[in-house]
Amino acid sequence: MRTLRRGAGLVAMMVTALLLALLPTTAAQAAATGEQNWCGVQGIASPEARRAVEAACAEWRARTVYTWGGGHGPAPGQSYGSVDWSSLEGIRETRLDPQTRGFDCSGFARWAWYKGVGHDILGGSTAEDMFRAAGRTYKQVNGVGGGKPAVSDMEPGDLVFTGVGGTVDSITHVMLYLGDGYVVEAHQSQLPIRVIDIAQRISNNRLVGVTRMPQGSPFTEPTGYDGTLQVTWGTDVAVRQHPNRSAALVTRLSGPDIVYAKCQQRGERISAEGYTNDAWTYLSNRGGWISNIFLRGPAWLPEVPTCSGSDYDAQIGSGGGGNATQGGTHSTWGTGVAIRSQPSSVDGTTVARLAGPTSVAVSCQMHAQTVTSEGYTNDAWSYLPQYGGWITNIYMQGDAWLAGVPACDGRGTATPVGAHAYSTWGTGVTIRSSPSVGAGVVTRLSGPTGVAVSCQKHAETVTAEGYTNDAWSYLPEYQGWVSNIYMQGDAWLIGVPNCVNPRVV
């Protein structure tokens, strides 16, 4: 009996210790580490900076976690991370990130300022690239004599960049300044976003610099310029008289620049910088067309209207992608169906509602937010150019991935009739030009990805991840093959036909 009571006491102490360890950090504990139990704007801030901070603090309140590569999808927002293969330490630290949705530091900054100004001003770049791109669109903050700024030079909403040694080449991190000496940051895999004393993050000469986003009158749209503010990337980028590469040259953009997008349409399909796209945007402040390849953001910009009427330019050159009704006519089903400004039921605002089944034109489709409704789950969304918005494919009559409608990112060709929606798993999964591990690499999938599968076949036997399989699936969006080892499902995918088309070898 005495032994039992001693054991019970020991268990009680262990349970108490465990509960204490799981309790939220108290103000006293937070103060000891510099981490705070609040998040918000400290001091005077512009409307844009206030919205950016509010968006960041909303993620702090939701206890959104850091995941390596998170927030770097085609559009701003949480995404699954990936493994950092650069070192054993990186692999150990990020091994769970492919199954975790969240942000890394630059993806977090991208999301906050997307909410701040209403468009993807920072794009999916790294922290170092963000700092180097500071110029006309957003600017560096300098201290006395043009040197590094002091904390007193910073304003709420500023982005603070750090790196060991304090040089641009050493930048590894970016944080959002709240004011009064505090920052909010996504800082380490699997740990939630936190607010911390900036002094702890810039000590030992780690501060590299600070940038300030567009705020107020210095960045307002000039009189006479139509369209939404966008940002280009790349150097020596051509702006042409018509949406095709053979059209007369209007001007060249020497580097990243601020532009005003009046409308976009399908033009000549081109390949550049590793991307293929047939979307072109008319720049009112340049008087010409630019391929969307060189605009930061998704391949089809959700906030830019489709060119119609006199704005539509029919001179699309050879290999053109067609007009606003490209993809043909389809039909919706259901009542009160929402058309949204983005392919998301959370972030997209309602552009229109369809009272009942409606005939619509679909220009392209993409994998985005997963939606469950009417007993179905799907991550495919279709863009409806007449409405200038997106609809989940749940409400489109047809397969989960619409046959004959191209992907919005311009990869590959239209999905053949009979294609099936599946998902991959794993990180760094290779898509190859033929069903063999020795074939050329088409692309790599950084994490689990929704894909369309048109057919499968028995080919080279592969052993990986503890499995052996000779089945390969053809992914028409990527015009390539993936071993069925990396497809979620059986070794031979149920419902997917054998490849019999002689062109698919």
Coordinates of C-alpha atoms in Angstrom, one line a residue:
M1 CA 0.0 0.0 0.0
R2 CA 2.8 2.4 0.8
T3 CA 4.5 1.5 -2.4
L4 CA 1.3 2.1 -4.4
R5 CA 0.9 5.5 -2.8
R6 CA 4.5 6.5 -3.6
G7 CA 4.0 5.4 -7.2
A8 CA 0.8 7.3 -7.4
G9 CA 2.6 10.4 -6.1
L10 CA 5.3 10.0 -8.7
V11 CA 2.8 9.7 -11.5
A12 CA 0.9 12.7 -10.2
M13 CA 4.1 14.8 -10.2
M14 CA 4.9 13.6 -13.8
V15 CA 1.4 14.5 -15.0
T16 CA 1.6 17.9 -13.3
A17 CA 5.0 18.6 -15.0
L18 CA 3.6 17.5 -18.3
L19 CA 0.6 19.7 -18.0
L20 CA 2.7 22.7 -17.0
A21 CA 4.9 22.1 -20.1
L22 CA 1.8 22.1 -22.3
L23 CA 0.3 25.3 -20.8
P24 CA 0.4 28.4 -22.9
T25 CA 3.4 30.7 -22.3
T26 CA 2.6 33.1 -19.5
A27 CA 3.5 36.8 -19.7
A28 CA 6.4 36.3 -17.3
Q29 CA 7.8 33.4 -19.3
A30 CA 7.4 35.3 -22.6
A31 CA 9.2 38.3 -21.1
A32 CA 12.1 36.1 -20.2
T33 CA 12.7 35.1 -23.8
G34 CA 11.5 38.3 -25.5
E35 CA 8.5 36.6 -27.0
Q36 CA 5.2 38.4 -26.4
N37 CA 1.6 37.3 -25.9
W38 CA 0.1 40.0 -28.0
C39 CA 0.2 41.2 -31.7
G40 CA -0.9 44.5 -33.2
V41 CA 0.2 47.8 -34.7
Q42 CA 2.3 49.9 -32.3
G43 CA 2.1 53.6 -33.2
I44 CA 0.9 55.5 -36.3
A45 CA 0.6 53.4 -39.5
S46 CA -0.7 54.0 -43.0
P47 CA -3.9 52.1 -44.0
E48 CA -1.8 49.7 -46.1
A49 CA 0.6 49.0 -43.3
R50 CA -2.2 48.5 -40.8
R51 CA -3.9 46.0 -43.1
A52 CA -0.6 44.1 -43.5
V53 CA 0.0 43.9 -39.8
E54 CA -3.6 42.9 -39.1
A55 CA -3.2 40.0 -41.7
A56 CA 0.0 38.9 -40.0
C57 CA -1.5 39.1 -36.5
A58 CA -4.5 37.1 -37.7
E59 CA -2.0 34.3 -38.5
W60 CA -0.4 34.7 -35.1
R61 CA -3.7 34.4 -33.4
A62 CA -4.5 31.3 -35.4
R63 CA -1.1 29.8 -34.3
T64 CA -0.1 29.2 -38.0
V65 CA 3.2 27.4 -38.0
Y66 CA 6.4 27.8 -40.0
T67 CA 6.9 25.3 -42.8
W68 CA 9.9 25.5 -45.1
G69 CA 8.8 26.8 -48.5
G70 CA 5.3 27.6 -47.3
G71 CA 3.5 30.5 -48.9
H72 CA 5.3 30.2 -52.2
G73 CA 2.5 28.8 -54.3
P74 CA 1.2 30.4 -57.5
A75 CA -0.9 32.8 -55.3
P76 CA -0.2 34.2 -51.8
G77 CA -1.4 32.2 -48.9
Q78 CA -0.7 29.2 -46.8
S79 CA 0.7 26.1 -48.6
Y80 CA 2.4 22.8 -47.8
G81 CA 6.1 23.1 -47.2
S82 CA 8.9 20.9 -48.4
V83 CA 12.1 19.3 -47.1
D84 CA 15.3 21.4 -46.9
W85 CA 17.7 19.1 -48.5
S86 CA 20.7 21.4 -48.2
S87 CA 22.0 19.7 -45.0
L88 CA 21.4 16.9 -42.6
E89 CA 20.3 19.4 -40.0
G90 CA 17.9 20.9 -42.5
I91 CA 16.5 17.5 -43.4
R92 CA 15.9 16.6 -39.8
E93 CA 14.3 20.0 -38.9
T94 CA 11.9 20.0 -42.0
R95 CA 11.0 16.4 -42.3
L96 CA 7.4 17.0 -41.4
D97 CA 7.0 20.2 -43.4
P98 CA 5.6 18.5 -46.6
Q99 CA 2.6 17.5 -44.5
T100 CA 2.3 20.9 -42.9
R101 CA 0.4 24.0 -44.2
G102 CA 1.8 27.4 -43.2
F103 CA 4.4 29.9 -44.2
D104 CA 8.2 30.4 -44.2
C105 CA 9.5 33.9 -43.4
S106 CA 9.3 35.3 -46.9
G107 CA 6.0 33.6 -47.7
F108 CA 4.6 35.2 -44.5
A109 CA 5.8 38.6 -45.6
R110 CA 4.3 38.0 -49.1
W111 CA 0.9 37.2 -47.6
A112 CA 0.8 40.1 -45.2
W113 CA 1.6 42.7 -47.9
Y114 CA -0.7 41.0 -50.4
K115 CA -3.5 41.7 -47.9
G116 CA -2.0 45.2 -47.3
V117 CA -2.1 46.5 -50.9
G118 CA -4.5 44.0 -52.6
H119 CA -2.1 42.4 -55.0
D120 CA 0.9 40.1 -55.0
I121 CA 3.5 42.9 -54.7
L122 CA 6.4 40.7 -53.4
G123 CA 5.7 37.5 -55.4
G124 CA 7.1 34.1 -54.5
S125 CA 10.7 35.3 -54.1
T126 CA 13.2 34.5 -51.3
A127 CA 14.0 37.0 -48.5
E128 CA 17.2 38.0 -50.3
D129 CA 15.5 38.5 -53.6
M130 CA 12.8 40.7 -51.9
F131 CA 15.5 42.9 -50.5
R132 CA 17.4 43.2 -53.7
A133 CA 14.2 44.1 -55.7
A134 CA 13.6 47.2 -53.6
G135 CA 13.5 50.2 -55.9
R136 CA 10.7 52.1 -57.5
T137 CA 7.8 49.9 -56.3
Y138 CA 9.0 49.6 -52.7
K139 CA 12.0 51.2 -51.2
Q140 CA 14.9 50.7 -48.8
V141 CA 14.9 52.6 -45.6
N142 CA 18.2 54.3 -44.8
G143 CA 19.7 55.6 -41.6
V144 CA 21.7 58.7 -41.0
G145 CA 24.2 59.3 -43.8
G146 CA 22.6 56.6 -45.9
G147 CA 23.7 53.8 -43.7
K148 CA 21.8 51.0 -42.1
P149 CA 18.6 52.3 -40.3
A150 CA 18.2 52.3 -36.5
V151 CA 15.1 50.9 -34.9
S152 CA 13.9 54.5 -34.5
D153 CA 13.9 54.8 -38.3
M154 CA 11.5 52.0 -38.7
E155 CA 7.7 52.2 -39.1
P156 CA 4.9 49.6 -38.6
G157 CA 4.7 47.4 -41.6
D158 CA 8.4 47.7 -42.6
L159 CA 10.2 44.5 -43.6
V160 CA 13.3 43.8 -41.6
F161 CA 16.0 41.6 -43.2
T162 CA 18.7 39.8 -41.3
G163 CA 21.7 37.5 -41.9
V164 CA 24.8 36.4 -40.2
G165 CA 27.4 39.1 -40.9
G166 CA 24.8 41.7 -41.9
T167 CA 25.5 41.6 -45.6
V168 CA 23.0 41.3 -48.5
D169 CA 24.6 38.0 -49.6
S170 CA 24.0 36.6 -46.1
I171 CA 20.2 37.4 -45.9
T172 CA 18.3 34.4 -44.6
H173 CA 15.4 35.9 -42.8
V174 CA 12.7 38.6 -43.1
M175 CA 10.3 39.9 -40.4
L176 CA 7.4 42.4 -40.2
Y177 CA 7.9 45.3 -37.9
L178 CA 5.0 46.1 -35.6
G179 CA 6.4 49.3 -34.0
D180 CA 7.8 50.1 -30.5
G181 CA 10.7 47.7 -31.0
Y182 CA 8.8 44.5 -31.9
V183 CA 8.5 42.2 -34.9
V184 CA 6.2 39.4 -35.9
E185 CA 7.9 36.5 -37.7
A186 CA 7.6 32.9 -39.0
H187 CA 10.9 31.6 -37.7
Q188 CA 11.4 27.8 -37.3
S189 CA 9.8 24.6 -38.7
Q190 CA 6.7 23.4 -36.8
L191 CA 6.7 26.3 -34.4
P192 CA 3.9 28.9 -34.5
I193 CA 4.4 32.5 -35.7
R194 CA 5.6 34.7 -32.9
V195 CA 6.0 38.3 -31.7
I196 CA 9.5 39.1 -30.3
D197 CA 11.7 42.0 -29.3
I198 CA 13.6 43.1 -32.4
A199 CA 16.8 43.6 -30.3
Q200 CA 17.1 39.8 -30.0
R201 CA 16.8 39.4 -33.8
I202 CA 19.3 42.0 -35.0
S203 CA 22.0 41.7 -32.3
N204 CA 25.6 40.7 -33.3
N205 CA 25.4 42.9 -36.5
R206 CA 22.7 40.6 -38.1
L207 CA 20.6 43.6 -39.4
V208 CA 21.0 43.9 -43.2
G209 CA 18.4 46.4 -44.0
V210 CA 14.7 47.5 -44.0
T211 CA 12.3 48.0 -46.9
R212 CA 9.0 50.0 -46.9
M213 CA 6.0 49.0 -49.0
P214 CA 3.7 51.4 -50.9
Q215 CA 1.8 53.6 -48.6
G216 CA -0.3 56.7 -49.3
S217 CA 0.2 59.4 -51.9
P218 CA 3.8 58.7 -53.1
F219 CA 2.5 55.3 -54.5
T220 CA -1.0 56.2 -55.7
E221 CA -1.9 55.4 -59.3
P222 CA -1.0 58.3 -61.6
T223 CA -3.8 60.2 -63.3
G224 CA -4.8 58.8 -66.7
Y225 CA -3.4 55.3 -66.0
D226 CA -6.0 52.6 -66.1
G227 CA -5.7 49.3 -64.3
T228 CA -4.3 47.6 -61.2
L229 CA -0.8 48.0 -59.9
Q230 CA 1.4 45.1 -60.7
V231 CA 5.1 44.3 -60.5
T232 CA 7.4 42.8 -63.2
W233 CA 10.5 40.7 -62.8
G234 CA 13.4 39.9 -65.0
T235 CA 15.7 42.2 -67.1
D236 CA 15.4 43.5 -70.7
V237 CA 11.7 42.4 -70.8
A238 CA 9.9 43.3 -74.1
V239 CA 6.6 45.3 -74.2
R240 CA 5.0 44.8 -77.6
Q241 CA 2.3 46.5 -79.7
H242 CA 0.2 43.3 -79.8
P243 CA 0.1 40.1 -77.7
N244 CA 2.6 38.2 -79.7
R245 CA 6.4 38.1 -79.8
S246 CA 6.6 39.1 -83.5
A247 CA 4.7 42.4 -82.9
A248 CA 6.6 45.7 -83.0
L249 CA 8.6 46.6 -79.9
V250 CA 7.1 49.4 -77.8
T251 CA 9.8 49.5 -75.1
R252 CA 12.0 47.3 -72.9
L253 CA 12.0 47.1 -69.1
S254 CA 15.6 47.1 -67.9
G255 CA 14.7 45.5 -64.6
P256 CA 11.8 45.0 -62.1
D257 CA 9.3 47.8 -62.5
I258 CA 5.9 49.1 -61.5
V259 CA 3.2 48.8 -64.2
Y260 CA -0.5 49.3 -64.5
A261 CA -2.5 46.3 -65.9
K262 CA -5.6 47.4 -67.8
C263 CA -6.7 43.9 -68.9
Q264 CA -5.4 40.5 -69.9
Q265 CA -6.3 38.0 -72.7
R266 CA -5.0 34.9 -74.4
G267 CA -2.4 35.6 -77.0
E268 CA 0.6 33.8 -78.5
R269 CA 1.8 30.9 -76.4
I270 CA 5.5 31.5 -75.5
S271 CA 8.1 29.8 -73.4
A272 CA 10.7 31.7 -71.4
E273 CA 12.5 31.5 -68.1
G274 CA 11.4 27.9 -67.7
Y275 CA 7.7 28.8 -68.0
T276 CA 5.1 28.4 -70.8
N277 CA 2.1 30.7 -71.0
D278 CA -0.3 32.2 -73.5
A279 CA -1.6 35.0 -71.2
W280 CA -0.7 38.6 -72.0
T281 CA -1.5 41.8 -70.2
Y282 CA -1.9 45.3 -71.6
L283 CA 0.1 47.9 -69.6
S284 CA -1.6 51.3 -69.8
N285 CA 1.5 53.2 -68.6
R286 CA 3.7 51.5 -71.3
G287 CA 1.2 51.5 -74.1
G288 CA 1.8 47.8 -75.0
W289 CA 1.5 44.1 -74.1
I290 CA 3.7 42.0 -71.8
S291 CA 3.7 38.2 -71.4
N292 CA 2.3 37.3 -68.0
I293 CA 5.5 35.2 -67.6
F294 CA 7.2 38.4 -66.6
L295 CA 4.5 39.6 -64.1
R296 CA 4.7 38.5 -60.5
G297 CA 1.9 36.2 -59.5
P298 CA -0.1 33.4 -61.0
A299 CA -0.1 32.8 -64.8
W300 CA -3.6 34.3 -65.0
L301 CA -3.9 37.3 -62.7
P302 CA -7.2 37.0 -60.8
E303 CA -7.5 40.7 -60.0
V304 CA -7.0 41.9 -63.7
P305 CA -10.1 41.9 -65.9
T306 CA -10.3 40.0 -69.2
C307 CA -10.0 42.2 -72.3
S308 CA -13.3 42.5 -74.1
G309 CA -14.8 44.8 -76.7
S310 CA -12.4 47.4 -78.1
D311 CA -9.7 46.3 -75.6
Y312 CA -9.5 42.8 -77.1
D313 CA -6.6 42.6 -79.5
A314 CA -7.1 39.9 -82.2
Q315 CA -3.5 40.1 -83.5
I316 CA -2.3 37.2 -81.4
G317 CA 0.3 35.9 -83.9
S318 CA 1.1 32.3 -84.7
G319 CA 0.2 29.7 -82.2
G320 CA -2.2 32.0 -80.4
G321 CA -4.2 30.9 -77.4
G322 CA -7.5 32.2 -78.6
N323 CA -10.0 34.7 -77.2
A324 CA -11.8 35.1 -73.9
T325 CA -14.0 32.0 -74.6
Q326 CA -11.1 29.7 -75.1
G327 CA -11.9 26.2 -73.7
G328 CA -15.5 26.2 -75.0
T329 CA -18.8 26.4 -73.4
H330 CA -19.6 24.5 -70.2
S331 CA -22.5 24.3 -67.8
T332 CA -22.8 24.8 -64.1
W333 CA -25.3 23.2 -61.7
G334 CA -26.7 24.2 -58.3
T335 CA -28.3 27.4 -57.1
G336 CA -26.7 30.5 -55.6
V337 CA -23.3 29.4 -56.7
A338 CA -20.5 31.9 -56.0
I339 CA -18.0 33.2 -58.5
R340 CA -15.0 34.5 -56.6
S341 CA -12.1 36.9 -57.3
Q342 CA -9.6 34.2 -56.4
P343 CA -9.7 30.4 -56.5
S344 CA -10.5 30.3 -52.8
S345 CA -13.6 30.3 -50.7
V346 CA -11.7 32.0 -47.9
D347 CA -9.6 34.7 -49.5
G348 CA -11.7 35.3 -52.7
T349 CA -14.5 37.9 -52.6
T350 CA -17.8 37.1 -54.3
V351 CA -17.8 38.6 -57.8
A352 CA -21.3 37.2 -58.7
R353 CA -23.8 34.4 -57.9
L354 CA -25.4 32.1 -60.4
A355 CA -29.1 31.8 -59.5
G356 CA -29.3 28.4 -61.2
P357 CA -27.6 26.1 -63.8
T358 CA -25.9 28.5 -66.3
S359 CA -24.0 28.1 -69.6
V360 CA -20.5 29.6 -69.1
A361 CA -17.2 29.9 -71.0
V362 CA -14.2 28.5 -69.2
S363 CA -10.8 29.8 -70.3
C364 CA -8.6 27.6 -68.0
Q365 CA -8.5 25.7 -64.7
M366 CA -6.0 25.2 -61.9
H367 CA -5.4 23.4 -58.6
A368 CA -5.9 25.7 -55.6
Q369 CA -7.9 25.6 -52.4
T370 CA -9.5 22.2 -51.6
V371 CA -13.3 22.6 -51.1
T372 CA -15.9 20.2 -49.8
S373 CA -19.5 20.8 -50.8
E374 CA -22.6 18.9 -51.9
G375 CA -20.9 15.7 -50.9
Y376 CA -17.8 16.2 -53.1
T377 CA -14.2 17.3 -52.4
N378 CA -12.1 18.9 -55.1
D379 CA -9.2 21.4 -55.4
A380 CA -9.8 22.3 -59.1
W381 CA -11.1 25.8 -60.0
S382 CA -12.2 27.1 -63.4
Y383 CA -11.8 30.7 -64.6
L384 CA -14.9 32.3 -66.1
P385 CA -13.8 35.2 -68.3
Q386 CA -17.3 36.7 -68.6
Y387 CA -17.5 37.1 -64.9
G388 CA -13.8 37.8 -64.3
G389 CA -13.8 35.2 -61.5
W390 CA -13.3 31.6 -60.4
I391 CA -15.7 28.8 -59.6
T392 CA -14.9 25.5 -57.9
N393 CA -15.2 22.6 -60.3
I394 CA -17.6 21.0 -57.9
Y395 CA -20.3 23.1 -59.5
M396 CA -19.2 22.5 -63.1
Q397 CA -20.9 19.7 -65.0
G398 CA -18.3 17.1 -65.9
D399 CA -15.3 15.5 -64.4
A400 CA -13.5 16.9 -61.3
W401 CA -10.8 18.1 -63.8
L402 CA -12.6 19.3 -66.9
A403 CA -11.7 17.5 -70.1
G404 CA -10.5 19.8 -72.9
V405 CA -9.8 22.8 -70.7
P406 CA -6.1 23.9 -70.4
A407 CA -4.3 24.5 -67.1
C408 CA -4.1 28.2 -66.2
D409 CA -0.3 27.9 -65.6
G410 CA 0.2 27.1 -69.3
R411 CA 1.8 23.7 -68.6
G412 CA 1.3 21.0 -71.2
T413 CA -1.9 20.6 -73.3
A414 CA -5.6 20.5 -72.6
T415 CA -6.5 17.5 -70.4
P416 CA -7.8 14.7 -72.6
V417 CA -11.3 13.4 -72.3
G418 CA -11.5 10.7 -69.6
A419 CA -8.6 12.1 -67.4
H420 CA -9.0 11.4 -63.7
A421 CA -8.2 13.5 -60.7
Y422 CA -5.6 12.0 -58.3
S423 CA -2.9 13.3 -55.9
T424 CA 0.8 12.6 -55.5
W425 CA 2.6 12.3 -52.2
G426 CA 6.2 12.8 -51.2
T427 CA 8.6 15.6 -51.9
G428 CA 10.9 16.3 -54.8
V429 CA 8.9 13.8 -56.9
T430 CA 10.2 13.7 -60.5
I431 CA 8.1 13.9 -63.6
R432 CA 9.9 12.4 -66.5
S433 CA 9.6 12.6 -70.3
S434 CA 9.1 8.8 -70.6
P435 CA 8.3 6.1 -68.1
S436 CA 11.9 5.4 -67.0
V437 CA 14.2 6.7 -64.2
G438 CA 16.8 7.4 -66.9
A439 CA 14.5 9.7 -68.9
G440 CA 14.8 13.5 -68.9
V441 CA 13.3 15.5 -66.0
V442 CA 10.3 17.5 -67.0
T443 CA 9.7 19.0 -63.5
R444 CA 9.8 18.2 -59.8
L445 CA 6.8 18.4 -57.5
S446 CA 7.9 20.0 -54.2
G447 CA 5.2 18.4 -52.2
P448 CA 1.8 16.6 -52.4
T449 CA 0.1 17.8 -55.6
G450 CA -3.3 17.4 -57.2
V451 CA -2.9 16.1 -60.7
A452 CA -4.9 14.8 -63.7
V453 CA -4.0 11.3 -64.9
S454 CA -5.1 10.3 -68.4
C455 CA -3.7 6.8 -68.5
Q456 CA -1.1 4.4 -67.0
K457 CA 1.1 1.6 -68.3
H458 CA 3.6 -1.0 -67.2
A459 CA 7.2 0.1 -67.9
E460 CA 10.5 0.2 -66.0
T461 CA 10.4 -1.4 -62.5
V462 CA 11.2 1.1 -59.8
T463 CA 12.1 0.6 -56.1
A464 CA 11.7 3.6 -53.8
E465 CA 10.2 4.6 -50.4
G466 CA 10.1 0.8 -49.5
Y467 CA 7.9 0.0 -52.5
T468 CA 8.5 -1.7 -55.9
N469 CA 6.3 -1.1 -58.9
D470 CA 6.5 -1.1 -62.7
A471 CA 3.3 1.1 -63.2
W472 CA 3.7 4.7 -64.4
S473 CA 1.0 7.3 -64.9
Y474 CA 0.9 10.0 -67.6
L475 CA 0.1 13.5 -66.4
P476 CA -1.1 15.6 -69.4
E477 CA -0.7 18.9 -67.6
Y478 CA 3.0 18.3 -67.3
Q479 CA 3.3 16.2 -70.5
G480 CA 5.3 13.6 -68.5
W481 CA 5.3 10.5 -66.4
V482 CA 5.4 9.7 -62.7
S483 CA 6.0 6.3 -61.1
N484 CA 2.8 5.1 -59.4
I485 CA 4.8 4.6 -56.2
Y486 CA 4.2 8.4 -55.7
M487 CA 0.5 8.3 -56.6
Q488 CA -1.9 8.1 -53.7
G489 CA -3.9 4.9 -54.3
D490 CA -3.3 1.3 -55.3
A491 CA -0.2 0.2 -57.3
W492 CA -2.4 0.1 -60.4
L493 CA -4.8 3.1 -60.2
I494 CA -8.4 2.0 -60.1
G495 CA -10.5 3.5 -63.0
V496 CA -7.5 4.8 -65.0
P497 CA -7.2 3.1 -68.4
N498 CA -4.1 1.5 -69.9
C499 CA -2.2 3.8 -72.3
V500 CA -3.1 2.7 -75.8
N501 CA -2.6 6.0 -77.7
P502 CA 0.5 5.4 -79.9
R503 CA 1.6 9.0 -79.2
V504 CA 1.9 8.3 -75.5
V505 CA 4.9 6.0 -75.4

